[in-house]
CSV table of N, CA and C in Angstrom, one decimal:
chain,number,residue,atom,x,y,z
A,1,MET,N,5.4,17.7,20.4
A,1,MET,CA,4.1,16.9,20.5
A,1,MET,C,4.4,15.7,19.5
A,2,PHE,N,3.8,14.6,19.9
A,2,PHE,CA,4.3,13.5,19.2
A,2,PHE,C,2.9,13.0,18.6
A,3,VAL,N,3.0,12.1,17.4
A,3,VAL,CA,1.7,11.2,17.0
A,3,VAL,C,0.9,10.8,18.1
A,4,TYR,N,1.7,10.1,18.9
A,4,TYR,CA,1.2,9.4,20.0
A,4,TYR,C,0.0,10.2,20.7
A,5,ASP,N,0.3,11.4,21.1
A,5,ASP,CA,-0.8,12.4,21.5
A,5,ASP,C,-2.0,12.5,20.8
A,6,ILE,N,-2.0,12.5,19.5
A,6,ILE,CA,-3.4,12.9,18.6
A,6,ILE,C,-3.6,11.6,17.8
A,7,VAL,N,-3.3,10.4,18.0
A,7,VAL,CA,-3.8,9.3,17.2
A,7,VAL,C,-5.1,8.9,17.7
A,8,ARG,N,-5.9,8.8,16.6
A,8,ARG,CA,-7.3,8.0,16.7
A,8,ARG,C,-7.4,6.7,16.7
A,9,ARG,N,-7.4,5.9,18.1
A,9,ARG,CA,-7.3,4.7,18.1
A,9,ARG,C,-8.6,3.7,17.8
A,10,GLU,N,-9.6,4.4,18.0
A,10,GLU,CA,-10.7,3.7,17.4
A,10,GLU,C,-11.2,4.0,16.1
A,11,VAL,N,-10.9,3.0,15.2
A,11,VAL,CA,-11.2,3.3,13.9
A,11,VAL,C,-11.8,2.2,13.3
A,12,PRO,N,-12.6,2.1,12.3
A,12,PRO,CA,-13.1,1.1,11.5
A,12,PRO,C,-12.1,0.7,10.6
A,13,THR,N,-11.9,-0.8,10.4
A,13,THR,CA,-11.1,-1.3,9.5
A,13,THR,C,-11.7,-2.0,8.6
A,14,MET,N,-11.3,-2.5,7.4
A,14,MET,CA,-11.6,-3.3,6.4
A,14,MET,C,-10.7,-4.6,6.4
A,15,ARG,N,-11.2,-5.7,5.9
A,15,ARG,CA,-10.4,-6.9,5.4
A,15,ARG,C,-10.2,-6.8,3.8
A,16,GLU,N,-9.3,-7.4,3.3
A,16,GLU,CA,-9.2,-7.6,1.9
A,16,GLU,C,-10.4,-8.2,1.1
A,17,HIS,N,-10.9,-9.1,1.8
A,17,HIS,CA,-12.1,-9.9,1.1
A,17,HIS,C,-13.4,-9.3,1.4
A,18,SER,N,-13.4,-8.1,2.2
A,18,SER,CA,-14.8,-7.4,2.5
A,18,SER,C,-15.2,-6.9,1.0
A,19,PRO,N,-16.7,-6.8,0.7
A,19,PRO,CA,-17.3,-6.3,-0.2
A,19,PRO,C,-17.1,-4.9,-0.6
A,20,ILE,N,-16.9,-4.1,-1.5
A,20,ILE,CA,-16.6,-2.9,-1.8
A,20,ILE,C,-17.8,-2.1,-1.1
A,21,THR,N,-19.1,-2.7,-1.1
A,21,THR,CA,-20.2,-2.0,-0.7
A,21,THR,C,-19.9,-1.7,0.8
A,22,VAL,N,-19.3,-2.6,1.5
A,22,VAL,CA,-18.9,-2.6,2.9
A,22,VAL,C,-18.0,-1.5,2.9
A,23,ALA,N,-17.1,-1.4,2.2
A,23,ALA,CA,-16.0,-0.4,2.3
A,23,ALA,C,-16.6,1.1,2.1
A,24,VAL,N,-17.6,1.2,1.1
A,24,VAL,CA,-18.0,2.4,0.9
A,24,VAL,C,-19.1,2.8,2.0
A,25,ASP,N,-19.8,2.0,2.6
A,25,ASP,CA,-20.5,2.4,3.9
A,25,ASP,C,-19.5,2.7,5.1
A,26,GLY,N,-18.5,2.0,5.3
A,26,GLY,CA,-17.5,2.1,6.3
A,26,GLY,C,-17.1,3.8,6.1
A,27,LEU,N,-16.6,4.1,4.9
A,27,LEU,CA,-16.0,5.4,4.8
A,27,LEU,C,-17.2,6.5,4.7
A,28,VAL,N,-18.3,6.1,4.4
A,28,VAL,CA,-19.3,7.2,4.7
A,28,VAL,C,-19.5,7.5,6.1
A,29,ARG,N,-19.9,6.5,6.7
A,29,ARG,CA,-19.8,6.6,8.3
A,29,ARG,C,-18.9,7.1,9.0
A,30,SER,N,-17.5,6.8,8.6
A,30,SER,CA,-16.4,7.2,9.4
A,30,SER,C,-16.1,8.6,9.1
A,31,ARG,N,-16.3,9.2,7.9
A,31,ARG,CA,-16.1,10.6,7.4
A,31,ARG,C,-14.5,10.8,7.7
A,32,LEU,N,-13.7,9.8,7.3
A,32,LEU,CA,-12.4,9.7,7.6
A,32,LEU,C,-11.6,10.0,5.9
A,33,GLY,N,-12.1,9.5,4.9
A,33,GLY,CA,-11.6,9.7,3.5
A,33,GLY,C,-10.9,8.4,3.2
A,34,SER,N,-10.2,7.8,4.0
A,34,SER,CA,-9.8,6.3,3.9
A,34,SER,C,-9.8,5.5,5.3
A,35,LEU,N,-9.9,4.3,4.9
A,35,LEU,CA,-9.9,3.2,6.2
A,35,LEU,C,-8.5,2.4,6.0
A,36,PRO,N,-8.1,1.7,6.9
A,36,PRO,CA,-7.0,0.9,6.9
A,36,PRO,C,-7.6,-0.6,6.5
A,37,VAL,N,-6.8,-1.3,6.0
A,37,VAL,CA,-7.2,-2.7,5.5
A,37,VAL,C,-6.2,-3.7,6.0
A,38,LEU,N,-6.6,-4.5,6.8
A,38,LEU,CA,-6.0,-5.4,7.5
A,38,LEU,C,-6.1,-6.9,7.0
A,39,ASP,N,-5.0,-8.0,7.1
A,39,ASP,CA,-5.1,-9.2,6.9
A,39,ASP,C,-5.5,-10.2,7.9
A,40,ALA,N,-5.7,-11.4,7.7
A,40,ALA,CA,-6.2,-12.3,8.5
A,40,ALA,C,-5.4,-12.3,9.8
A,41,ASN,N,-4.5,-11.8,9.9
A,41,ASN,CA,-3.5,-11.7,11.2
A,41,ASN,C,-3.5,-10.4,11.8
A,42,GLY,N,-4.2,-9.4,11.4
A,42,GLY,CA,-4.3,-8.1,11.8
A,42,GLY,C,-3.2,-7.1,11.4
A,43,LEU,N,-2.4,-7.7,10.3
A,43,LEU,CA,-1.4,-6.7,10.0
A,43,LEU,C,-1.8,-5.9,8.8
A,44,LEU,N,-1.3,-4.6,8.9
A,44,LEU,CA,-1.8,-3.5,7.8
A,44,LEU,C,-1.3,-4.2,6.6
A,45,THR,N,-2.3,-4.2,5.4
A,45,THR,CA,-1.8,-4.5,4.1
A,45,THR,C,-2.0,-3.3,3.2
A,46,GLY,N,-2.8,-2.4,3.6
A,46,GLY,CA,-3.3,-1.1,2.5
A,46,GLY,C,-4.1,-0.6,3.3
A,47,VAL,N,-4.8,0.5,2.4
A,47,VAL,CA,-5.9,1.3,2.8
A,47,VAL,C,-6.8,1.4,1.6
A,48,VAL,N,-8.0,1.6,1.8
A,48,VAL,CA,-9.1,1.9,0.9
A,48,VAL,C,-9.4,3.4,1.0
A,49,SER,N,-9.2,4.0,0.0
A,49,SER,CA,-9.7,5.5,0.1
A,49,SER,C,-10.9,5.8,-1.0
A,50,GLU,N,-11.6,7.2,-0.6
A,50,GLU,CA,-12.4,7.5,-1.4
A,50,GLU,C,-12.0,7.4,-3.1
A,51,GLY,N,-10.7,8.0,-3.1
A,51,GLY,CA,-10.1,8.1,-4.4
A,51,GLY,C,-10.0,6.5,-5.0
A,52,ASP,N,-9.5,5.7,-4.3
A,52,ASP,CA,-9.4,4.4,-4.9
A,52,ASP,C,-10.8,3.8,-5.3
A,53,LEU,N,-11.9,4.1,-4.6
A,53,LEU,CA,-13.1,3.6,-5.0
A,53,LEU,C,-13.7,4.3,-6.1
A,54,LEU,N,-13.6,5.5,-6.3
A,54,LEU,CA,-13.7,6.3,-7.4
A,54,LEU,C,-13.0,5.8,-8.7
A,55,ARG,N,-11.7,5.6,-8.6
A,55,ARG,CA,-10.9,5.1,-9.6
A,55,ARG,C,-11.4,3.5,-10.1
A,56,PHE,N,-11.8,2.9,-9.1
A,56,PHE,CA,-12.5,1.4,-9.4
A,56,PHE,C,-13.9,1.7,-10.0
A,57,ALA,N,-14.6,2.6,-9.5
A,57,ALA,CA,-16.1,2.6,-10.2
A,57,ALA,C,-16.1,3.3,-11.6
A,58,VAL,N,-15.2,4.1,-11.9
A,58,VAL,CA,-15.2,4.6,-13.3
A,58,VAL,C,-14.2,3.7,-14.3
A,59,GLY,N,-13.6,2.9,-13.6
A,59,GLY,CA,-12.6,1.7,-14.4
A,59,GLY,C,-11.5,2.3,-15.0
A,60,THR,N,-11.1,3.4,-14.2
A,60,THR,CA,-9.5,3.8,-14.9
A,60,THR,C,-8.3,3.2,-14.3
A,61,GLY,N,-8.6,2.2,-13.5
A,61,GLY,CA,-7.5,1.4,-13.1
A,61,GLY,C,-6.9,2.0,-11.7
A,62,HIS,N,-5.7,1.5,-11.5
A,62,HIS,CA,-5.4,2.1,-10.2
A,62,HIS,C,-4.0,2.9,-10.4
A,63,GLU,N,-4.2,3.9,-10.8
A,63,GLU,CA,-3.0,5.1,-11.0
A,63,GLU,C,-2.6,5.5,-9.6
A,64,SER,N,-1.5,6.0,-9.6
A,64,SER,CA,-0.8,6.6,-8.5
A,64,SER,C,-1.4,7.7,-8.2
A,65,PRO,N,-1.5,8.3,-6.9
A,65,PRO,CA,-2.3,9.8,-6.8
A,65,PRO,C,-1.7,10.9,-7.5
A,66,GLY,N,-2.5,11.7,-8.2
A,66,GLY,CA,-2.1,12.8,-8.9
A,66,GLY,C,-1.8,12.5,-10.4
A,67,THR,N,-2.2,11.2,-10.9
A,67,THR,CA,-1.8,10.8,-12.2
A,67,THR,C,-3.0,11.3,-13.0
A,68,PRO,N,-2.9,12.3,-14.0
A,68,PRO,CA,-4.0,12.8,-14.5
A,68,PRO,C,-4.9,11.7,-15.5
A,69,ALA,N,-6.2,11.8,-15.2
A,69,ALA,CA,-7.1,10.7,-15.8
A,69,ALA,C,-7.0,10.8,-17.4
A,70,GLN,N,-7.0,9.7,-18.1
A,70,GLN,CA,-7.0,9.5,-19.3
A,70,GLN,C,-8.5,9.7,-20.1
A,71,PRO,N,-8.6,10.2,-21.2
A,71,PRO,CA,-9.9,10.2,-21.8
A,71,PRO,C,-10.6,8.7,-21.7
A,72,ALA,N,-11.8,8.6,-21.6
A,72,ALA,CA,-12.3,7.2,-21.6
A,72,ALA,C,-12.7,7.1,-23.1
A,73,ASP,N,-12.3,5.8,-23.3
A,73,ASP,CA,-12.9,5.3,-24.6
A,73,ASP,C,-14.2,4.3,-24.4
A,74,ALA,N,-14.4,3.7,-25.6
A,74,ALA,CA,-15.9,3.0,-25.5
A,74,ALA,C,-15.7,1.7,-24.6
A,75,GLU,N,-14.4,1.2,-24.6
A,75,GLU,CA,-14.1,-0.1,-23.8
A,75,GLU,C,-14.2,0.3,-22.4
A,76,GLU,N,-13.4,1.4,-21.9
A,76,GLU,CA,-13.5,2.0,-20.6
A,76,GLU,C,-14.9,2.4,-20.1
A,77,VAL,N,-15.7,2.9,-20.9
A,77,VAL,CA,-17.2,3.1,-20.6
A,77,VAL,C,-18.0,2.0,-20.3
A,78,HIS,N,-17.7,0.7,-20.9
A,78,HIS,CA,-18.5,-0.4,-20.9
A,78,HIS,C,-17.8,-0.9,-19.3
A,79,SER,N,-16.6,-0.9,-19.3
A,79,SER,CA,-16.0,-1.6,-18.3
A,79,SER,C,-16.4,-0.9,-16.8
A,80,SER,N,-16.4,0.4,-17.0
A,80,SER,CA,-17.1,1.3,-15.9
A,80,SER,C,-18.4,0.9,-15.3
A,81,ALA,N,-19.3,0.7,-16.3
A,81,ALA,CA,-20.7,0.3,-16.1
A,81,ALA,C,-20.6,-1.0,-15.2
A,82,TYR,N,-19.7,-2.0,-15.7
A,82,TYR,CA,-19.6,-3.2,-14.8
A,82,TYR,C,-19.1,-3.1,-13.6
A,83,ARG,N,-18.3,-2.1,-13.6
A,83,ARG,CA,-17.7,-2.0,-12.1
A,83,ARG,C,-18.6,-1.3,-11.2
A,84,LEU,N,-19.6,-0.7,-11.7
A,84,LEU,CA,-20.5,0.0,-10.8
A,84,LEU,C,-21.4,-1.4,-9.9
A,85,ASP,N,-21.4,-2.4,-10.3
A,85,ASP,CA,-22.1,-3.5,-9.5
A,85,ASP,C,-21.0,-3.9,-8.5
A,86,ALA,N,-20.8,-3.2,-7.4
A,86,ALA,CA,-19.8,-3.1,-6.4
A,86,ALA,C,-19.9,-4.3,-5.4
A,87,SER,N,-21.2,-4.9,-5.6
A,87,SER,CA,-21.5,-6.3,-4.6
A,87,SER,C,-20.7,-7.2,-5.1
A,88,ARG,N,-20.2,-7.3,-6.3
A,88,ARG,CA,-19.6,-8.3,-6.9
A,88,ARG,C,-17.9,-8.3,-6.9
A,89,HIS,N,-17.5,-7.3,-6.1
A,89,HIS,CA,-16.1,-6.9,-6.1
A,89,HIS,C,-15.7,-6.7,-4.7
A,90,VAL,N,-14.2,-6.9,-4.4
A,90,VAL,CA,-13.9,-6.9,-2.9
A,90,VAL,C,-12.8,-5.8,-3.0
A,91,VAL,N,-12.6,-5.4,-1.6
A,91,VAL,CA,-11.7,-4.4,-1.3
A,91,VAL,C,-10.3,-4.7,-1.9
A,92,ALA,N,-9.8,-5.7,-1.8
A,92,ALA,CA,-8.3,-6.0,-2.5
A,92,ALA,C,-8.4,-5.5,-3.9
A,93,GLU,N,-9.4,-5.5,-4.7
A,93,GLU,CA,-9.5,-5.1,-6.2
A,93,GLU,C,-9.3,-3.5,-6.3
A,94,ALA,N,-9.3,-2.7,-5.2
A,94,ALA,CA,-9.4,-1.3,-5.3
A,94,ALA,C,-8.3,-0.7,-4.3
A,95,MET,N,-7.9,-1.3,-3.4
A,95,MET,CA,-7.4,-0.7,-2.3
A,95,MET,C,-5.7,-0.5,-2.8
A,96,THR,N,-5.3,0.5,-2.0
A,96,THR,CA,-3.8,0.9,-2.4
A,96,THR,C,-2.9,0.1,-1.1
A,97,ARG,N,-2.1,-0.5,-1.6
A,97,ARG,CA,-1.1,-1.7,-1.0
A,97,ARG,C,0.1,-0.9,-0.5
A,98,ASN,N,0.3,-1.2,0.5
A,98,ASN,CA,1.9,-0.9,1.0
A,98,ASN,C,1.6,0.8,1.2
A,99,PRO,N,0.6,1.5,1.9
A,99,PRO,CA,0.5,2.9,2.1
A,99,PRO,C,1.7,3.4,2.9
A,100,VAL,N,1.9,4.7,2.7
A,100,VAL,CA,2.8,5.6,3.7
A,100,VAL,C,2.1,5.4,5.2
A,101,THR,N,2.9,5.3,6.1
A,101,THR,CA,2.4,5.1,7.4
A,101,THR,C,3.0,6.2,8.3
A,102,ALA,N,2.5,6.4,9.4
A,102,ALA,CA,3.1,7.1,10.6
A,102,ALA,C,3.4,6.4,11.7
A,103,THR,N,4.3,6.6,12.5
A,103,THR,CA,4.4,5.9,13.9
A,103,THR,C,4.2,6.9,15.2
A,104,GLU,N,3.7,6.4,16.2
A,104,GLU,CA,3.4,7.2,17.3
A,104,GLU,C,4.6,8.1,17.7
A,105,GLN,N,6.0,7.6,17.4
A,105,GLN,CA,7.1,8.3,17.9
A,105,GLN,C,7.4,9.6,17.1
A,106,GLN,N,6.7,9.5,15.9
A,106,GLN,CA,6.9,10.8,15.1
A,106,GLN,C,6.4,11.9,15.8
A,107,LEU,N,7.3,13.2,15.4
A,107,LEU,CA,6.7,14.6,15.7
A,107,LEU,C,5.5,15.0,14.9
A,108,VAL,N,4.7,15.5,15.4
A,108,VAL,CA,3.6,16.0,14.7
A,108,VAL,C,4.0,17.0,13.8
A,109,GLU,N,4.9,17.8,13.7
A,109,GLU,CA,5.5,18.7,13.0
A,109,GLU,C,6.1,18.1,11.8
A,110,ASP,N,6.9,16.9,11.9
A,110,ASP,CA,7.2,16.0,10.8
A,110,ASP,C,6.1,15.4,9.9
A,111,LEU,N,5.1,15.1,10.7
A,111,LEU,CA,4.0,14.6,10.0
A,111,LEU,C,3.2,15.7,9.1
A,112,ALA,N,3.2,16.8,9.8
A,112,ALA,CA,2.6,17.8,9.0
A,112,ALA,C,3.5,18.2,7.7
A,113,ARG,N,4.7,18.1,7.8
A,113,ARG,CA,5.4,18.3,6.3
A,113,ARG,C,5.1,17.0,5.6
A,114,LEU,N,5.0,15.7,5.9
A,114,LEU,CA,4.7,15.1,5.3
A,114,LEU,C,3.3,15.0,4.5
A,115,PHE,N,2.4,15.4,5.2
A,115,PHE,CA,1.0,15.7,4.8
A,115,PHE,C,1.1,16.7,3.7
A,116,VAL,N,2.0,17.7,3.7
A,116,VAL,CA,1.9,18.7,2.9
A,116,VAL,C,2.5,18.1,1.3
A,117,ARG,N,3.3,17.1,1.3
A,117,ARG,CA,3.7,16.5,0.1
A,117,ARG,C,3.1,15.5,-0.4
A,118,LEU,N,2.0,14.9,0.5
A,118,LEU,CA,1.2,13.8,0.1
A,118,LEU,C,-0.3,14.1,-0.3
A,119,PRO,N,-1.1,13.4,-1.1
A,119,PRO,CA,-2.7,14.0,-1.3
A,119,PRO,C,-3.5,13.2,-0.3
A,120,TRP,N,-3.1,12.4,0.4
A,120,TRP,CA,-4.0,11.9,1.4
A,120,TRP,C,-4.3,12.7,2.6
A,121,ARG,N,-5.5,12.6,3.1
A,121,ARG,CA,-6.1,13.2,4.1
A,121,ARG,C,-5.8,12.4,5.5
A,122,THR,N,-5.6,11.1,5.5
A,122,THR,CA,-5.5,10.3,6.5
A,122,THR,C,-4.4,9.1,6.5
A,123,LEU,N,-3.8,9.0,7.4
A,123,LEU,CA,-2.6,7.9,7.6
A,123,LEU,C,-2.7,7.0,8.6
A,124,PRO,N,-2.5,5.8,8.1
A,124,PRO,CA,-2.5,4.7,9.4
A,124,PRO,C,-1.3,4.9,10.3
A,125,VAL,N,-1.3,4.9,11.6
A,125,VAL,CA,-0.4,4.6,12.5
A,125,VAL,C,0.0,3.2,12.9
A,126,VAL,N,1.3,2.8,12.7
A,126,VAL,CA,1.5,1.4,12.7
A,126,VAL,C,2.8,1.2,14.0
A,127,MET,N,2.7,0.2,14.6
A,127,MET,CA,3.9,-0.2,15.4
A,127,MET,C,4.0,-1.7,15.0
A,128,LEU,N,5.3,-2.0,14.5
A,128,LEU,CA,5.7,-3.3,13.9
A,128,LEU,C,4.6,-4.3,13.1
A,129,GLY,N,4.0,-3.2,12.1
A,129,GLY,CA,3.0,-3.7,11.2
A,129,GLY,C,1.7,-3.7,11.5
A,130,ARG,N,1.4,-3.6,12.8
A,130,ARG,CA,0.2,-3.5,13.5
A,130,ARG,C,-0.6,-2.3,13.6
A,131,LEU,N,-1.6,-2.0,13.3
A,131,LEU,CA,-2.6,-0.8,13.2
A,131,LEU,C,-2.6,-0.4,14.7
A,132,VAL,N,-2.3,0.8,14.9
A,132,VAL,CA,-2.4,1.5,16.2
A,132,VAL,C,-3.7,2.4,16.0
A,133,GLY,N,-3.9,3.2,15.1
A,133,GLY,CA,-5.0,4.1,14.7
A,133,GLY,C,-4.6,4.6,13.4
A,134,VAL,N,-5.2,5.9,13.3
A,134,VAL,CA,-5.0,6.7,12.3
A,134,VAL,C,-4.9,8.1,12.8
A,135,VAL,N,-4.3,9.0,11.9
A,135,VAL,CA,-4.2,10.3,12.1
A,135,VAL,C,-4.7,11.2,10.9
A,136,THR,N,-5.3,12.1,11.0
A,136,THR,CA,-5.8,12.9,9.7
A,136,THR,C,-5.0,14.1,9.8
A,137,ARG,N,-5.2,14.9,8.7
A,137,ARG,CA,-4.7,16.3,8.4
A,137,ARG,C,-5.3,17.2,9.6
A,138,THR,N,-6.6,17.1,9.7
A,138,THR,CA,-7.4,18.0,10.6
A,138,THR,C,-6.8,17.7,12.0
A,139,ASP,N,-6.5,16.6,12.6
A,139,ASP,CA,-5.8,16.3,13.6
A,139,ASP,C,-4.5,17.1,13.8
A,140,VAL,N,-3.5,17.1,12.6
A,140,VAL,CA,-2.5,17.8,12.7
A,140,VAL,C,-2.5,19.2,12.9
A,141,VAL,N,-3.2,19.7,12.0
A,141,VAL,CA,-3.7,21.2,12.0
A,141,VAL,C,-4.1,21.6,13.4
A,142,GLU,N,-5.1,21.0,13.8
A,142,GLU,CA,-5.5,21.2,15.3
A,142,GLU,C,-4.4,21.1,16.2
A,143,ALA,N,-3.4,20.0,16.3
A,143,ALA,CA,-2.6,20.1,17.2
A,143,ALA,C,-1.5,21.1,17.2
A,144,LEU,N,-1.1,21.4,15.9
A,144,LEU,CA,-0.1,22.8,15.7
A,144,LEU,C,-0.8,23.9,16.2
A,145,LEU,N,-2.0,24.0,15.8
A,145,LEU,CA,-2.6,25.4,16.3
A,145,LEU,C,-2.7,25.3,17.8
A,146,CYS,N,-3.1,24.4,18.3
A,146,CYS,CA,-3.5,24.2,20.0
A,146,CYS,C,-2.0,24.5,20.5
A,147,GLU,N,-0.9,23.7,20.0
A,147,GLU,CA,0.4,24.1,20.6
A,147,GLU,C,0.8,25.5,20.4
A,148,ALA,N,0.5,26.3,19.4
A,148,ALA,CA,0.8,27.8,19.3
A,148,ALA,C,-0.3,28.5,20.2
A,149,ASP,N,-1.2,27.9,20.7
A,149,ASP,CA,-2.1,28.5,21.3
A,149,ASP,C,-3.2,29.5,20.7
A,150,VAL,N,-3.3,28.9,19.4
A,150,VAL,CA,-4.3,29.8,18.3
A,150,VAL,C,-5.7,29.3,18.4
A,151,VAL,N,-6.1,28.0,18.8
A,151,VAL,CA,-7.4,27.4,18.7
A,151,VAL,C,-8.1,27.7,20.0
A,152,PRO,N,-9.3,28.4,20.0
A,152,PRO,CA,-9.9,28.7,21.3
A,152,PRO,C,-10.4,27.3,22.1
A,153,PRO,N,-10.1,27.5,23.3
A,153,PRO,CA,-10.4,26.3,24.3
A,153,PRO,C,-11.8,25.7,24.0
A,154,LEU,N,-12.9,26.1,23.4
A,154,LEU,CA,-14.0,25.4,23.2
A,154,LEU,C,-13.6,24.2,22.1
A,155,ALA,N,-12.9,24.6,21.0
A,155,ALA,CA,-12.7,23.7,19.9
A,155,ALA,C,-11.6,22.5,20.3
A,156,ARG,N,-10.8,22.9,21.4
A,156,ARG,CA,-9.9,21.9,21.9
A,156,ARG,C,-10.6,20.7,22.5
A,157,ASN,N,-11.7,21.2,23.3
A,157,ASN,CA,-12.3,20.1,24.3
A,157,ASN,C,-13.3,19.4,23.3
A,158,SER,N,-13.5,19.6,21.9
A,158,SER,CA,-14.5,18.8,21.2
A,158,SER,C,-13.7,17.5,20.7
A,159,ARG,N,-12.6,17.2,20.7
A,159,ARG,CA,-12.1,15.9,20.1
A,159,ARG,C,-12.3,14.7,21.3
């Protein structure tokens, strides 16, 4: 089975200049964990995730995933209070640039191995830099289990 078979093609996207409040709303509504960020030409430039927004809100900067948080000092606490005014900030300030991506031609099994190594729950699927859709860990688990005939038919039809 290929990523082509499980990609979610209809997904909300963000622009770099979108207010962070719009990203928060989009993440909550989509329930995806991260949303693709496109430039003015429709090319993928990054993703904005729940983790990105949390790091931004508490003012810890943009560490790579898995980096332990440092204890906050008085300056960081003051900085985080300022950052809670999200309407004054845009997605470009918080997003992850140049994210790991998938392609439709990848095997689902290979994507499963990638998800095991990465902290992300959602990956953008691209072709020539353009967004095709996204695929989630749940999509991959369901596909692998359906292929192994472990998932009951009712669950398969819920997609």
